[in-house]
Structure formats: C-alpha cells, structure tokens
Tab-separated table of C-alpha atoms and ligand atoms in Angstrom:
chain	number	residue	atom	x	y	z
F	13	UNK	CA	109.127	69.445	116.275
F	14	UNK	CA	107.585	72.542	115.562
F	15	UNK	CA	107.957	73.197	111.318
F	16	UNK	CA	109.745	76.183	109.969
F	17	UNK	CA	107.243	76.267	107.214
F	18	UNK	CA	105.501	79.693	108.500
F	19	UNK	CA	102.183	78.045	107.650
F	20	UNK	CA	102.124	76.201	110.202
F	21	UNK	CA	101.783	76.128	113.772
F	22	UNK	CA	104.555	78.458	115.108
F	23	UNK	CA	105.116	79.879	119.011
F	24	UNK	CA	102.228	79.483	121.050
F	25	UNK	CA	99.290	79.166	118.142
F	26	UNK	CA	97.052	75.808	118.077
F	27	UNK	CA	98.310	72.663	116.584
F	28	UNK	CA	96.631	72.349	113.577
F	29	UNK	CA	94.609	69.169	112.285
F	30	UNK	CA	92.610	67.782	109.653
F	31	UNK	CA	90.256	65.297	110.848
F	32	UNK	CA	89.484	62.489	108.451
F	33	UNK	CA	86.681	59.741	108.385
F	34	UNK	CA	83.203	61.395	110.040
F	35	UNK	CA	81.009	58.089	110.711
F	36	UNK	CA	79.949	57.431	114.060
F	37	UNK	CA	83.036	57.581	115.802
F	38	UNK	CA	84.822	60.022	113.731
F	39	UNK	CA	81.608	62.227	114.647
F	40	UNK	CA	81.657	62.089	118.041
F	41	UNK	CA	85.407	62.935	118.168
F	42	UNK	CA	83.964	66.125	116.645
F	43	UNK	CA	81.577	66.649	119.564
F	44	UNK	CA	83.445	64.807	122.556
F	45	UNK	CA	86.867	64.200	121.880
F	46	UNK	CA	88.645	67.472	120.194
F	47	UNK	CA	86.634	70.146	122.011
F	48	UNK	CA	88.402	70.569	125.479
F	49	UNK	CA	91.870	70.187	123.855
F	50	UNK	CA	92.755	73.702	124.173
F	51	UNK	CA	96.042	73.373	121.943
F	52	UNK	CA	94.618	71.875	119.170
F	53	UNK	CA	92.315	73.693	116.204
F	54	UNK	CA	90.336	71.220	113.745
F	55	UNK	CA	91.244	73.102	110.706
F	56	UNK	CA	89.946	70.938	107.737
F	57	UNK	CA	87.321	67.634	107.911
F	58	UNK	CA	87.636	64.536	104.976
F	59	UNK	CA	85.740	62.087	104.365
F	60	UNK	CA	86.016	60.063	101.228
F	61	UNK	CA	81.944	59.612	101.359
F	62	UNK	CA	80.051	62.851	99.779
F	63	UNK	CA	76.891	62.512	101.389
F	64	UNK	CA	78.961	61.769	105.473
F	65	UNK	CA	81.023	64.690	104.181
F	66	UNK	CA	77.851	67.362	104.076
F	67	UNK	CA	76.024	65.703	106.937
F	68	UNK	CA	78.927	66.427	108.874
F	69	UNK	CA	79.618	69.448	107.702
F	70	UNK	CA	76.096	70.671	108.429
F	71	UNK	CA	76.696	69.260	111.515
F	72	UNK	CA	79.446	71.170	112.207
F	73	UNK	CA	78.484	74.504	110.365
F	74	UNK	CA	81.432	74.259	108.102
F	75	UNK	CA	82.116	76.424	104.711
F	76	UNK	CA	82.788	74.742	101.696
F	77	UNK	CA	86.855	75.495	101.899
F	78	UNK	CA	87.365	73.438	104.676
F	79	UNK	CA	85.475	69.991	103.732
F	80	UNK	CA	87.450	67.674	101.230
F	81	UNK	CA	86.361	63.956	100.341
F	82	UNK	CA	90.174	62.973	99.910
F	83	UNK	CA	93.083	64.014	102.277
F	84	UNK	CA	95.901	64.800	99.461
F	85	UNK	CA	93.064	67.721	98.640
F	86	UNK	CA	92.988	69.099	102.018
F	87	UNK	CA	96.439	68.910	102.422
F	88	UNK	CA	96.998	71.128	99.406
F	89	UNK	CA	94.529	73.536	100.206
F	90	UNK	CA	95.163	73.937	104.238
F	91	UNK	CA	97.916	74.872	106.198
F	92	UNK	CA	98.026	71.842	108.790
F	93	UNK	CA	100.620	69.895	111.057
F	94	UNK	CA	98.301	66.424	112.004
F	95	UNK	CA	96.224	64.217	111.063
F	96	UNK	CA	93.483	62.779	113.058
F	97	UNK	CA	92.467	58.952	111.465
F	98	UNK	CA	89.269	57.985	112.386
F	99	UNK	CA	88.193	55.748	109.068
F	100	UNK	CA	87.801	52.139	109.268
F	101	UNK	CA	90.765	50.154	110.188
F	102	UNK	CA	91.586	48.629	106.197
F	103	UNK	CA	91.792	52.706	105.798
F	104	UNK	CA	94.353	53.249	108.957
F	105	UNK	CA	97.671	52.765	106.937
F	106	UNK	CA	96.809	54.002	103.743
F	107	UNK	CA	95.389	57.268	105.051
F	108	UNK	CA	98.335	57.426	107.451
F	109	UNK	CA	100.889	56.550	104.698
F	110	UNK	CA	99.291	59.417	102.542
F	111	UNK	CA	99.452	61.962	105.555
F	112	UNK	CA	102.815	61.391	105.752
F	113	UNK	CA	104.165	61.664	102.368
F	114	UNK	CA	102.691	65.619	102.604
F	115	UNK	CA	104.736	65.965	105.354
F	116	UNK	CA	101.882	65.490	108.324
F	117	UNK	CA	101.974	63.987	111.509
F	118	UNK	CA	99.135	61.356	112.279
F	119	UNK	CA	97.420	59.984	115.010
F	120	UNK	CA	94.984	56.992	114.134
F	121	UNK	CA	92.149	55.259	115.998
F	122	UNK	CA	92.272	51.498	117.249
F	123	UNK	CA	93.138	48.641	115.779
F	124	UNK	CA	96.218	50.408	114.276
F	125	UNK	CA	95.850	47.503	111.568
F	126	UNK	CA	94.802	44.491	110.795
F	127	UNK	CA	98.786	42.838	110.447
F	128	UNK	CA	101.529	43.833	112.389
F	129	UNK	CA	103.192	44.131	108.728
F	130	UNK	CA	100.718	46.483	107.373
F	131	UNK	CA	101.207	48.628	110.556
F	132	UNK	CA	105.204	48.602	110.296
F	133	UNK	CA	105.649	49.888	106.821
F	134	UNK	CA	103.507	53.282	108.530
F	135	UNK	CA	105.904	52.605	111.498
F	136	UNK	CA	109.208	52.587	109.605
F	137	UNK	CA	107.460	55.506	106.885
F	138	UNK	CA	107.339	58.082	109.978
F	139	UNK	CA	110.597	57.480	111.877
F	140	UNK	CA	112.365	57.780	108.235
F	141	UNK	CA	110.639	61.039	108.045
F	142	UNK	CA	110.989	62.211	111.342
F	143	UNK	CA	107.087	62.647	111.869
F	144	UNK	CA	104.830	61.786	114.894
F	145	UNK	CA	103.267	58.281	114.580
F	146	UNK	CA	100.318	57.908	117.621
F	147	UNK	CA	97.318	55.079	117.795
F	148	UNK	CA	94.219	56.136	120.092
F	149	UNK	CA	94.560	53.549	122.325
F	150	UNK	CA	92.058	55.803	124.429
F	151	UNK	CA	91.308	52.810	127.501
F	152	UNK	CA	94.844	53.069	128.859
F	153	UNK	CA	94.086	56.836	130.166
F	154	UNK	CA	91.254	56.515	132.144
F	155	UNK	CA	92.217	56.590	135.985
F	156	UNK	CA	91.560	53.097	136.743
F	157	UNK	CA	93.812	51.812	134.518
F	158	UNK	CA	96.308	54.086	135.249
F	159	UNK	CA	95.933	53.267	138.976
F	160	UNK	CA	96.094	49.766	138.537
F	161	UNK	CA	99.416	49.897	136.134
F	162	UNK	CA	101.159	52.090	139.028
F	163	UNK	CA	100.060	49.527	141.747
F	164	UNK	CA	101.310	46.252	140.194
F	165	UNK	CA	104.922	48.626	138.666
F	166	UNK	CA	105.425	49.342	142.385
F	167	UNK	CA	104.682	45.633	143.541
F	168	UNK	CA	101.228	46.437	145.420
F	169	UNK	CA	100.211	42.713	145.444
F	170	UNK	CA	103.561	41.149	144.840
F	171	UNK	CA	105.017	38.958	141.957
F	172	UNK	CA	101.855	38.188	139.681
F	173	UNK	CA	100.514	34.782	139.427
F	174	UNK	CA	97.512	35.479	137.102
F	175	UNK	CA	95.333	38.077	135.338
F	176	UNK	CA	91.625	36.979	134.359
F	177	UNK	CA	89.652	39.656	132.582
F	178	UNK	CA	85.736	39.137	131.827
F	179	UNK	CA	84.214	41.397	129.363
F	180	UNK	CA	80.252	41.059	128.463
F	181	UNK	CA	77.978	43.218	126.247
F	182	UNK	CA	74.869	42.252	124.782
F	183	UNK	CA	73.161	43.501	121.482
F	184	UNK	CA	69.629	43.278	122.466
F	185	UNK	CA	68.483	46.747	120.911
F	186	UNK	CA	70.286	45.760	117.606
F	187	UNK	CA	67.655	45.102	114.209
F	188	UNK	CA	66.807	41.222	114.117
F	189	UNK	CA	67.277	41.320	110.517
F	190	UNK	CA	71.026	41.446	110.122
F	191	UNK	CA	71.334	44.803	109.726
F	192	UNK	CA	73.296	45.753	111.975
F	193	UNK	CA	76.464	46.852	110.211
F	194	UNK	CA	78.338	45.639	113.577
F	195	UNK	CA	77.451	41.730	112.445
F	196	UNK	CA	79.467	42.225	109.333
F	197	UNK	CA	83.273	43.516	110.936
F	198	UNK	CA	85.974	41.219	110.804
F	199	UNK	CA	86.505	39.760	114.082
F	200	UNK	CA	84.372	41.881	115.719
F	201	UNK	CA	85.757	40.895	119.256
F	202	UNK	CA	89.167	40.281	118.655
F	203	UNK	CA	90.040	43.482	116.470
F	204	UNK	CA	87.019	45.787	117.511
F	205	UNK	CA	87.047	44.981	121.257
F	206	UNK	CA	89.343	42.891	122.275
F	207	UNK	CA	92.073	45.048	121.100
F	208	UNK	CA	91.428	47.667	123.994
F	209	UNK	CA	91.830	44.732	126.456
F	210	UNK	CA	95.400	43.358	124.815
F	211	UNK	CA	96.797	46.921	125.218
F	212	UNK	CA	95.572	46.988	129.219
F	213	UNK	CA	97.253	44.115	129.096
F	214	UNK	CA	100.263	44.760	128.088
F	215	UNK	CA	100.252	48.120	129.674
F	216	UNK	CA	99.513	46.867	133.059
F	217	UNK	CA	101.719	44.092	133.133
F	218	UNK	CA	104.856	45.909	131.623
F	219	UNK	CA	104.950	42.462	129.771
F	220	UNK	CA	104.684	41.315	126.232
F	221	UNK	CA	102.469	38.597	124.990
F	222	UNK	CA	104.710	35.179	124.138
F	223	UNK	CA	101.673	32.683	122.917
F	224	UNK	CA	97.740	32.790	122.426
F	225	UNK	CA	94.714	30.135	121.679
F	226	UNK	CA	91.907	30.929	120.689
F	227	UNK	CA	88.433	29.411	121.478
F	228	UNK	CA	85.476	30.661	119.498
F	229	UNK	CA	82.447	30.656	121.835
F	230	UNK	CA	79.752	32.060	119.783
F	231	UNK	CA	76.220	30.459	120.709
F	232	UNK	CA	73.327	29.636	118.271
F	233	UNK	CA	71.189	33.310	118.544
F	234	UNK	CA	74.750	35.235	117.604
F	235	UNK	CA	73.955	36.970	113.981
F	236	UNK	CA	77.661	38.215	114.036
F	237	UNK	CA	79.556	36.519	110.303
F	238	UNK	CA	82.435	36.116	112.634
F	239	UNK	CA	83.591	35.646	115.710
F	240	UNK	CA	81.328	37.638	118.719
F	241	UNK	CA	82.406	35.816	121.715
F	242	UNK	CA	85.800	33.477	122.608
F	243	UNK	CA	87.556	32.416	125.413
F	244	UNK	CA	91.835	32.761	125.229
F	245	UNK	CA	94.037	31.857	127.306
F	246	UNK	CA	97.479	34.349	126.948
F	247	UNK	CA	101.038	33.463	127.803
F	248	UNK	CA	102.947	36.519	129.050
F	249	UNK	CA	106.582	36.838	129.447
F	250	UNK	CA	107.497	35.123	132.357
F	251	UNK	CA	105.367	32.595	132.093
F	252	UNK	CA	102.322	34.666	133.612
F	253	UNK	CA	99.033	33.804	132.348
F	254	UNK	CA	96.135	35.648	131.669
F	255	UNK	CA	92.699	34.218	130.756
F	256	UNK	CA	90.272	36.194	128.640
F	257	UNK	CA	86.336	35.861	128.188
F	258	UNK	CA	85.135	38.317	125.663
F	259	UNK	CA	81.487	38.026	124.334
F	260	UNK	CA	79.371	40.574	121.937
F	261	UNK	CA	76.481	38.045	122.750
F	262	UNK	CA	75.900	37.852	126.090
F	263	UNK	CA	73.451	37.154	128.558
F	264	UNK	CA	74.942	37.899	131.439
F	265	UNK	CA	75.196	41.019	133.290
F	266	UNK	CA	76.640	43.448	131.262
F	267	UNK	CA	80.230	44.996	132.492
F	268	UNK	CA	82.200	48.330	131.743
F	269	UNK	CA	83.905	48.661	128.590
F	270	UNK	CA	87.496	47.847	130.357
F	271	UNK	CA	85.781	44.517	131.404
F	272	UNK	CA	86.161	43.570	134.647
F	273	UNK	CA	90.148	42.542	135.418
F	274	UNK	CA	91.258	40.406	138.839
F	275	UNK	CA	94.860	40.788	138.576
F	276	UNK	CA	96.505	38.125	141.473
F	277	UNK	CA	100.037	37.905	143.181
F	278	UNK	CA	102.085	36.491	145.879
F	279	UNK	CA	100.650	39.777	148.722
F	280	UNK	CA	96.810	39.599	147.445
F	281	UNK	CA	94.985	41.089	144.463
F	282	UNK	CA	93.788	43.841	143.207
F	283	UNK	CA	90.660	44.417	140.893
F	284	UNK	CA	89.988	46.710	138.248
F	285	UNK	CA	86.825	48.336	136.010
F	286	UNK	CA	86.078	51.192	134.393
F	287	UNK	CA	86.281	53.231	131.422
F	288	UNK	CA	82.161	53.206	131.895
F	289	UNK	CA	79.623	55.632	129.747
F	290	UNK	CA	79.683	57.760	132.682
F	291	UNK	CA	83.145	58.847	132.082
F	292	UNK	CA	86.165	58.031	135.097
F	293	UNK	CA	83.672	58.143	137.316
F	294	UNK	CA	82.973	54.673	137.018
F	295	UNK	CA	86.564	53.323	137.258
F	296	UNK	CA	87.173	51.492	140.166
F	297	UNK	CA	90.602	49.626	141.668
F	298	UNK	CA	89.868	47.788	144.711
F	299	UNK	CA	93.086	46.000	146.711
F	300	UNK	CA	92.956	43.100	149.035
F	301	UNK	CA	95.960	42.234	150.942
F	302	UNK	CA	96.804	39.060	153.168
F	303	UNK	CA	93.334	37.450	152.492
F	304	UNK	CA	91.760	40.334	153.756
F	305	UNK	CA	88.313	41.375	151.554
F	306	UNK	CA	89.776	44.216	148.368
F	307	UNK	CA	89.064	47.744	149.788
F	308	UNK	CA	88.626	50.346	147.074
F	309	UNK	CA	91.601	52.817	146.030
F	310	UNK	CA	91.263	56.177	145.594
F	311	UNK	CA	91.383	57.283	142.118
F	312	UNK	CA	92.279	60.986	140.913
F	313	UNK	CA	90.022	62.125	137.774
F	314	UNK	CA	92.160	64.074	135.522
F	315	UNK	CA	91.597	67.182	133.723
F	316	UNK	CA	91.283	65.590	130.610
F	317	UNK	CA	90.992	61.925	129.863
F	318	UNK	CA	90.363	59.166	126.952
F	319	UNK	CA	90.812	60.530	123.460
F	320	UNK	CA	91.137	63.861	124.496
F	321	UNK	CA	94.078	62.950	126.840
F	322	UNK	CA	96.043	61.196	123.893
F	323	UNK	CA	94.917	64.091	121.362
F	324	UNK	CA	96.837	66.201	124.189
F	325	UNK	CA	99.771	64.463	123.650
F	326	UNK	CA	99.541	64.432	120.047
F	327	UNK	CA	99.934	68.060	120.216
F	328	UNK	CA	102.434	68.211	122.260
F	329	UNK	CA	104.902	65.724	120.852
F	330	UNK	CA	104.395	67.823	117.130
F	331	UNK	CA	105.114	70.788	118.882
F	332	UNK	CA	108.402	69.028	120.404
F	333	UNK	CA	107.543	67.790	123.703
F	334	UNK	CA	107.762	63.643	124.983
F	335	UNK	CA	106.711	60.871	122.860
F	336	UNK	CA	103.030	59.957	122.983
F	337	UNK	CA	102.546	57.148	125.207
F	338	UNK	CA	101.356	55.099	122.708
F	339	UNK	CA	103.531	55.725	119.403
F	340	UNK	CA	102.943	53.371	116.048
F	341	UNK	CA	105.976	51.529	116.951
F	342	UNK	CA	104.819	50.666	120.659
F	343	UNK	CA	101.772	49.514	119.619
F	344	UNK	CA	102.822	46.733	117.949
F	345	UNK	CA	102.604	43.980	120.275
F	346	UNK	CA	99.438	45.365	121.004
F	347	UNK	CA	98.849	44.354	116.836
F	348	UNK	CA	100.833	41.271	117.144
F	349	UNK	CA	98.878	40.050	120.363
F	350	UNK	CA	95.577	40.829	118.265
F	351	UNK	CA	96.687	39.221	114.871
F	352	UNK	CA	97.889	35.704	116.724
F	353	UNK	CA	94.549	35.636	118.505
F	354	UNK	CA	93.023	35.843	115.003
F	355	UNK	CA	94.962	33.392	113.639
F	356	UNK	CA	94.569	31.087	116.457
F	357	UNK	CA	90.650	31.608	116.520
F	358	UNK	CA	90.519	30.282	113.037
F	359	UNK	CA	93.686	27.508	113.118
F	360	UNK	CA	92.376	26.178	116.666
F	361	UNK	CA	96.666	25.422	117.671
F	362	UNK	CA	98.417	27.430	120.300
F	363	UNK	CA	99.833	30.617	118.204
F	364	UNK	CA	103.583	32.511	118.567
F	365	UNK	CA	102.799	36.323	119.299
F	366	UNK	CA	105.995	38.099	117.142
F	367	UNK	CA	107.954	39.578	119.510
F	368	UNK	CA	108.617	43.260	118.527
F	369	UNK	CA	111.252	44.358	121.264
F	370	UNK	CA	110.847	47.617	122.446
F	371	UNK	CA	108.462	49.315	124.927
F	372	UNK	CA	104.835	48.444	126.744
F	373	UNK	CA	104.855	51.611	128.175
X	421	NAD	N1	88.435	53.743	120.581
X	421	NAD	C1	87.150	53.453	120.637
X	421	NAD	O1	86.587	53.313	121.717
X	421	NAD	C2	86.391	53.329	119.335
X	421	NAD	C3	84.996	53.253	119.323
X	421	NAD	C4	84.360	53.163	118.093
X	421	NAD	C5	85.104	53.121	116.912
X	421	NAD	N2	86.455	53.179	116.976
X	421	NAD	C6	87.279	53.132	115.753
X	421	NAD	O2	87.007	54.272	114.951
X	421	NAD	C7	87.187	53.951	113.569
X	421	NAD	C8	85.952	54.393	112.789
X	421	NAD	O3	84.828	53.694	113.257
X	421	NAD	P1	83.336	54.181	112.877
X	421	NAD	O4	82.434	53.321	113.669
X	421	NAD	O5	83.205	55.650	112.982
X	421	NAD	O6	83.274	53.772	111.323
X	421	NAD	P2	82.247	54.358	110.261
X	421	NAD	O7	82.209	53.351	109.155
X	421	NAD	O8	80.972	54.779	110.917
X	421	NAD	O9	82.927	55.694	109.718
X	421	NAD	C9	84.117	55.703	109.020
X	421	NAD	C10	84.089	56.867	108.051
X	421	NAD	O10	85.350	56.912	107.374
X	421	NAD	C11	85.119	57.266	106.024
X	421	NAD	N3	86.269	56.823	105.219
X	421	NAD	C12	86.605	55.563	104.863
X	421	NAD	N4	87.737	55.581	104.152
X	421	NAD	C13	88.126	56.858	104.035
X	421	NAD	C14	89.225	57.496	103.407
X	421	NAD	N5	90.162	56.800	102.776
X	421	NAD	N6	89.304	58.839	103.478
X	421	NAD	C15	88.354	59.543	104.119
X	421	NAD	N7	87.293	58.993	104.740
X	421	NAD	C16	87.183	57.663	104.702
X	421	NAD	C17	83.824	56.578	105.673
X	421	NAD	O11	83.198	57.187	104.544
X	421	NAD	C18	83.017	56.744	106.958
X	421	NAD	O12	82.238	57.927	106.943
X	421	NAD	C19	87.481	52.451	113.518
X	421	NAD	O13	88.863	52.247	113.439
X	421	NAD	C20	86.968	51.932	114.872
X	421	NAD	O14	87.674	50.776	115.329
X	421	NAD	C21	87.105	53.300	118.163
C-alpha cells in the first residue's frame, strides 16, 4: 500500500510517521519503542498541550517545523504515511478519525476505546478508505505469550477445561494525598489493565468472550474514584471458563505485568508470566503433563518485541505487506470483552459480550 503521492514513502525509504500525544507513555515510545524500528522515521511530534509539546521537543532536540499542537497542522505541513496515537483513550478515535480523513494510516495505543461503537465508526472509516487501522496491543508479542498461544493451538495440554489469571500491583510509592493522576482514570483496572489481559485471552484461547460478571473488590485504603481491584468470572465460547483477579491495590506479592495465567486441559497444564520490566527475559511457560510437576519451555527472544514489534508491522502493512496482527477490526472483542466487564462491574448481573465475528488472531 505504498502511495503514489511522491511525498511519501516510495521504494526502500522509511515509513514515515507523526507521533501524537507525548505524556508519559507517548514519551517513552520516543525513547524505547520507535528507536530500533529500522523502517520507520518519526518525522513530525503533536501534542495538543503547548507546554508537553516543548518539553518534548527539548527532549528530543527538535526544530520548530516539526512540532505541531494539532495533527490536521502537521499533516499539512509534513510529508507522512502513519500515525502513531498515543493520547488518552477519549482522544483514540477522534485523533484516528482525523488521521484518516488526510489520508494517513494509524496505529493507536490500548484501550482502542472506551465502546465497541466508538471504535467501529474508526473501524468502518479505514476499510472505506482503504487505510491501515492497528491498536498496540503490545502484551501479545512478548515470547511467553506467544509460546503459550502456539502450545494450547497445537493441543499441548489437550481440550481446555479452565484458564485462571491473577494479576497484583500495588501503589505504595504513589502521593497519599490523591494526587496521583492514576486514582482519577475511568476504570482503571478494567480499561487501563485489564484490557492487556482480555486480549491474552482471547489470543491464547483462539476464542471469543460469550458472558462476563463483574465483582468490584476494592478494599477500604484504595484512593482509586473507581474501580482498582475485581474479581470476573468469563464465559468463553465453548463453554470454557476463565476466572480473573485483577487488583491496583494489593498486598500481596506483586506479579509481572501479563499476571500470572494457569491455563488447564484434559493432558495437564501449562503456566504462563511475563512481559516483566526486564524485558522477555522474564517470560516464562512452564508445562506439566500426566500429573507430572510443569517443567519450563524454552522460549526464543526475538529481535524486536512489544511496541516495537507491532510498530514493525505497522510499517510493513503501509508499505503493502500482511495485516497487522492486531487490526481495529480484530480488536473488537477485545473492546467488547472490556466494555461488558464495565457494565457488569457497575449493574452487578451477568453481562452479553457482543459478538463481533471475525478473527482472535
Ligand atoms: N500499552 C501499555 O503498556 C501502555 C502503558 C501506559 C499507557 N498506555 C496508553 O498510552 C496512552 C497515553 O497514556 P499516557 O499515560 O502517556 O497519558 P498522558 O496523559 O501522560 O499523555 C497523553 C498526552 O496526549 C496529549 N493529547 C491529548 N489529546 C490530544 C490530542 N487530541 N492531540 C494531541 N495530543 C493530545 C496530552 O496533552 C498528553 O500530553 C493511553 O491510551 C494509555 O492507555 C499504554
């Protein structure tokens, strides 16, 4: 999909982006995430906040040219085939719908959006236009995960019979007077973190979500507005169940970002964590078969991984090659799994997930 417009990328020169929203995250895509993806060039930065905008761009050593507080701006002014999205989520779709009215492709952080409505009219915006739609679902490609998806696909421990996943992190080091900006998301474990753990979910399962409730866990000393902690029990297709135990406030040992996932079947079971701060080093898929103890896989650590390995793809489905793994329009359940748990969090019933049809891949 590589544009006539001579502007643009052409033959074998970089894929061009402009990266917009440089808070925390979006920063650290600067420094981490975009730097060892050889076929892409940051050409332009945006953010809509002046002061972000020249902190960054002091940062980053940037001239003037190339640093825009709104996207339509940059657009005009620099020849570019992406967008990278890293603003808030309420920002995802309208920065994505903007991208692609000026004819760019976009790939946007996690939680594509907050409805799976929202997210479709970006969905059904880009597929009338022809354009790359990709969510940074960055979890699934970490080796672990990867591992673990290939196992169960090729029937490692048999049919499944039941997935729990724990996930634990604590906010000790946070300010004790609420100002944590953290205590103010919406549904900071269900759309901030739990969202990560739906898309395993569905990924490693090759199965969509059918049903969700919702149990809101949070104890007295949580200064979270909204839910920090919850327990959920998720129906699968099939009838497999998974249970879930998220918390933002625990006391517990901490665990890896993935959480710590016992996935079991008819042979034995097979375990899975990772996606650690020290990078797929800390993945780990352990395997017990036939009641024997789980003896750890071997995992390969690939050349690139995380954000970088989905930027990667980003570039290369612009310039023509496969789909990203995770396009707009596959992400869905992972939206629809997210918004049910929401819903059930706050109703207290069993919710429907919407089936979406198409792909967990
Ligand atoms: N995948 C992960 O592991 C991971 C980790 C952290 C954050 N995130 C995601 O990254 C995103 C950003 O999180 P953050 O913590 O950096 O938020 P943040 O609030 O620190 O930064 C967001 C930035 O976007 C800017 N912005 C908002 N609207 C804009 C617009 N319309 N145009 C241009 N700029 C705009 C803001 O001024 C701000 O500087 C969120 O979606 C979050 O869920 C993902």
């Amino acid at each position: 999909m590589v544009d006539a417009d001579s502007t643009r990328t052409t033959g074998t020169q970089k894929t061009k982006i402009i990266h917009v929203g440089l808070g925390g995250w979006g920063g650290d895509w600067e420094r981490n995430a975009i730097p060892p993806v050889t076929e892409v060039e940051r050409v332009a930065v945006v953010d809509a906040h002046e002061p972000t905008l020249r902190k960054a761009q002091a940062a980053l050593g940037l001239p003037d040219e190339l640093c825009f507080t709104s996207l339509t701006e940059a657009a005009a002014a620099v020849p570019a085939d992406g967008v990278v999205v890293t603003a808030p989520m309420d920002f995802h779709v309208p920065v994505a719908l903007e991208a692609l009215d000026a004819g760019l492709h976009v790939l946007v952080e996690k939680p594509f959006a907050g409805t799976v409505a929202e997210a479709r009219t970006a969905v059904e915006r880009a597929e009338e236009l022809g354009l790359v739609l990709q969510v940074s679902q960055n979890y699934r490609f970490y080796p672990g995960a990867q591992k673990a998806r290939q196992l169960i696909a090729d029937g490692a421990v048999g049919d499944l019979s039941v997935v729990h996943v724990d996930f634990r992190r604590w906010d000790h080091d946070e300010p004790a007077d609420g100002g944590y900006r953290h205590y103010q998301f919406p549904h900071p474990l269900i759309y901030d973190m739990a969202i990560h753990h739906f898309d395993l979910l569905r990924m490693t399962t090759g199965r969509e979500a059918v049903s969700v409730y919702a149990k809101v866990t949070d104890p007295p000393w949580s200064r979270y507005t909204e839910e920090a902690s919850a327990v959920l029990v998720i129906e699968l297709e099939g009838g497999l169940v998974a249970s879930y135990r998220g918390s933002w406030v625990s006391r517990a040992p901490q665990t890896h970002w993935d959480g710590e996932w016992t996935f079991e079947g008819a042979d034995g079971y097979l375990t899975l964590t990772g996606r650690g701060n020290g990078g797929p080093a800390d993945d780990e898929v352990r395997l017990g078969l036939g009641g024997a103890p789980a003896e750890p896989v071997e995992l390969t650590t690939p050349d690139l991984w995380g954000r970088s390995a989905g930027l990667r793809q980003f570039a290369r489905a612009i310039r023509g090659g496969p789909a990203p793994d995770v396009t707009g329009r596959s992400n869905l359940g992972s939206v629809a799994l997210m918004e049910a748990a929401a819903t059930s969090a706050a109703s207290g019933r069993v919710e429907p997930v919407e089936r979406i049809g198409g792909t967990t891949a």
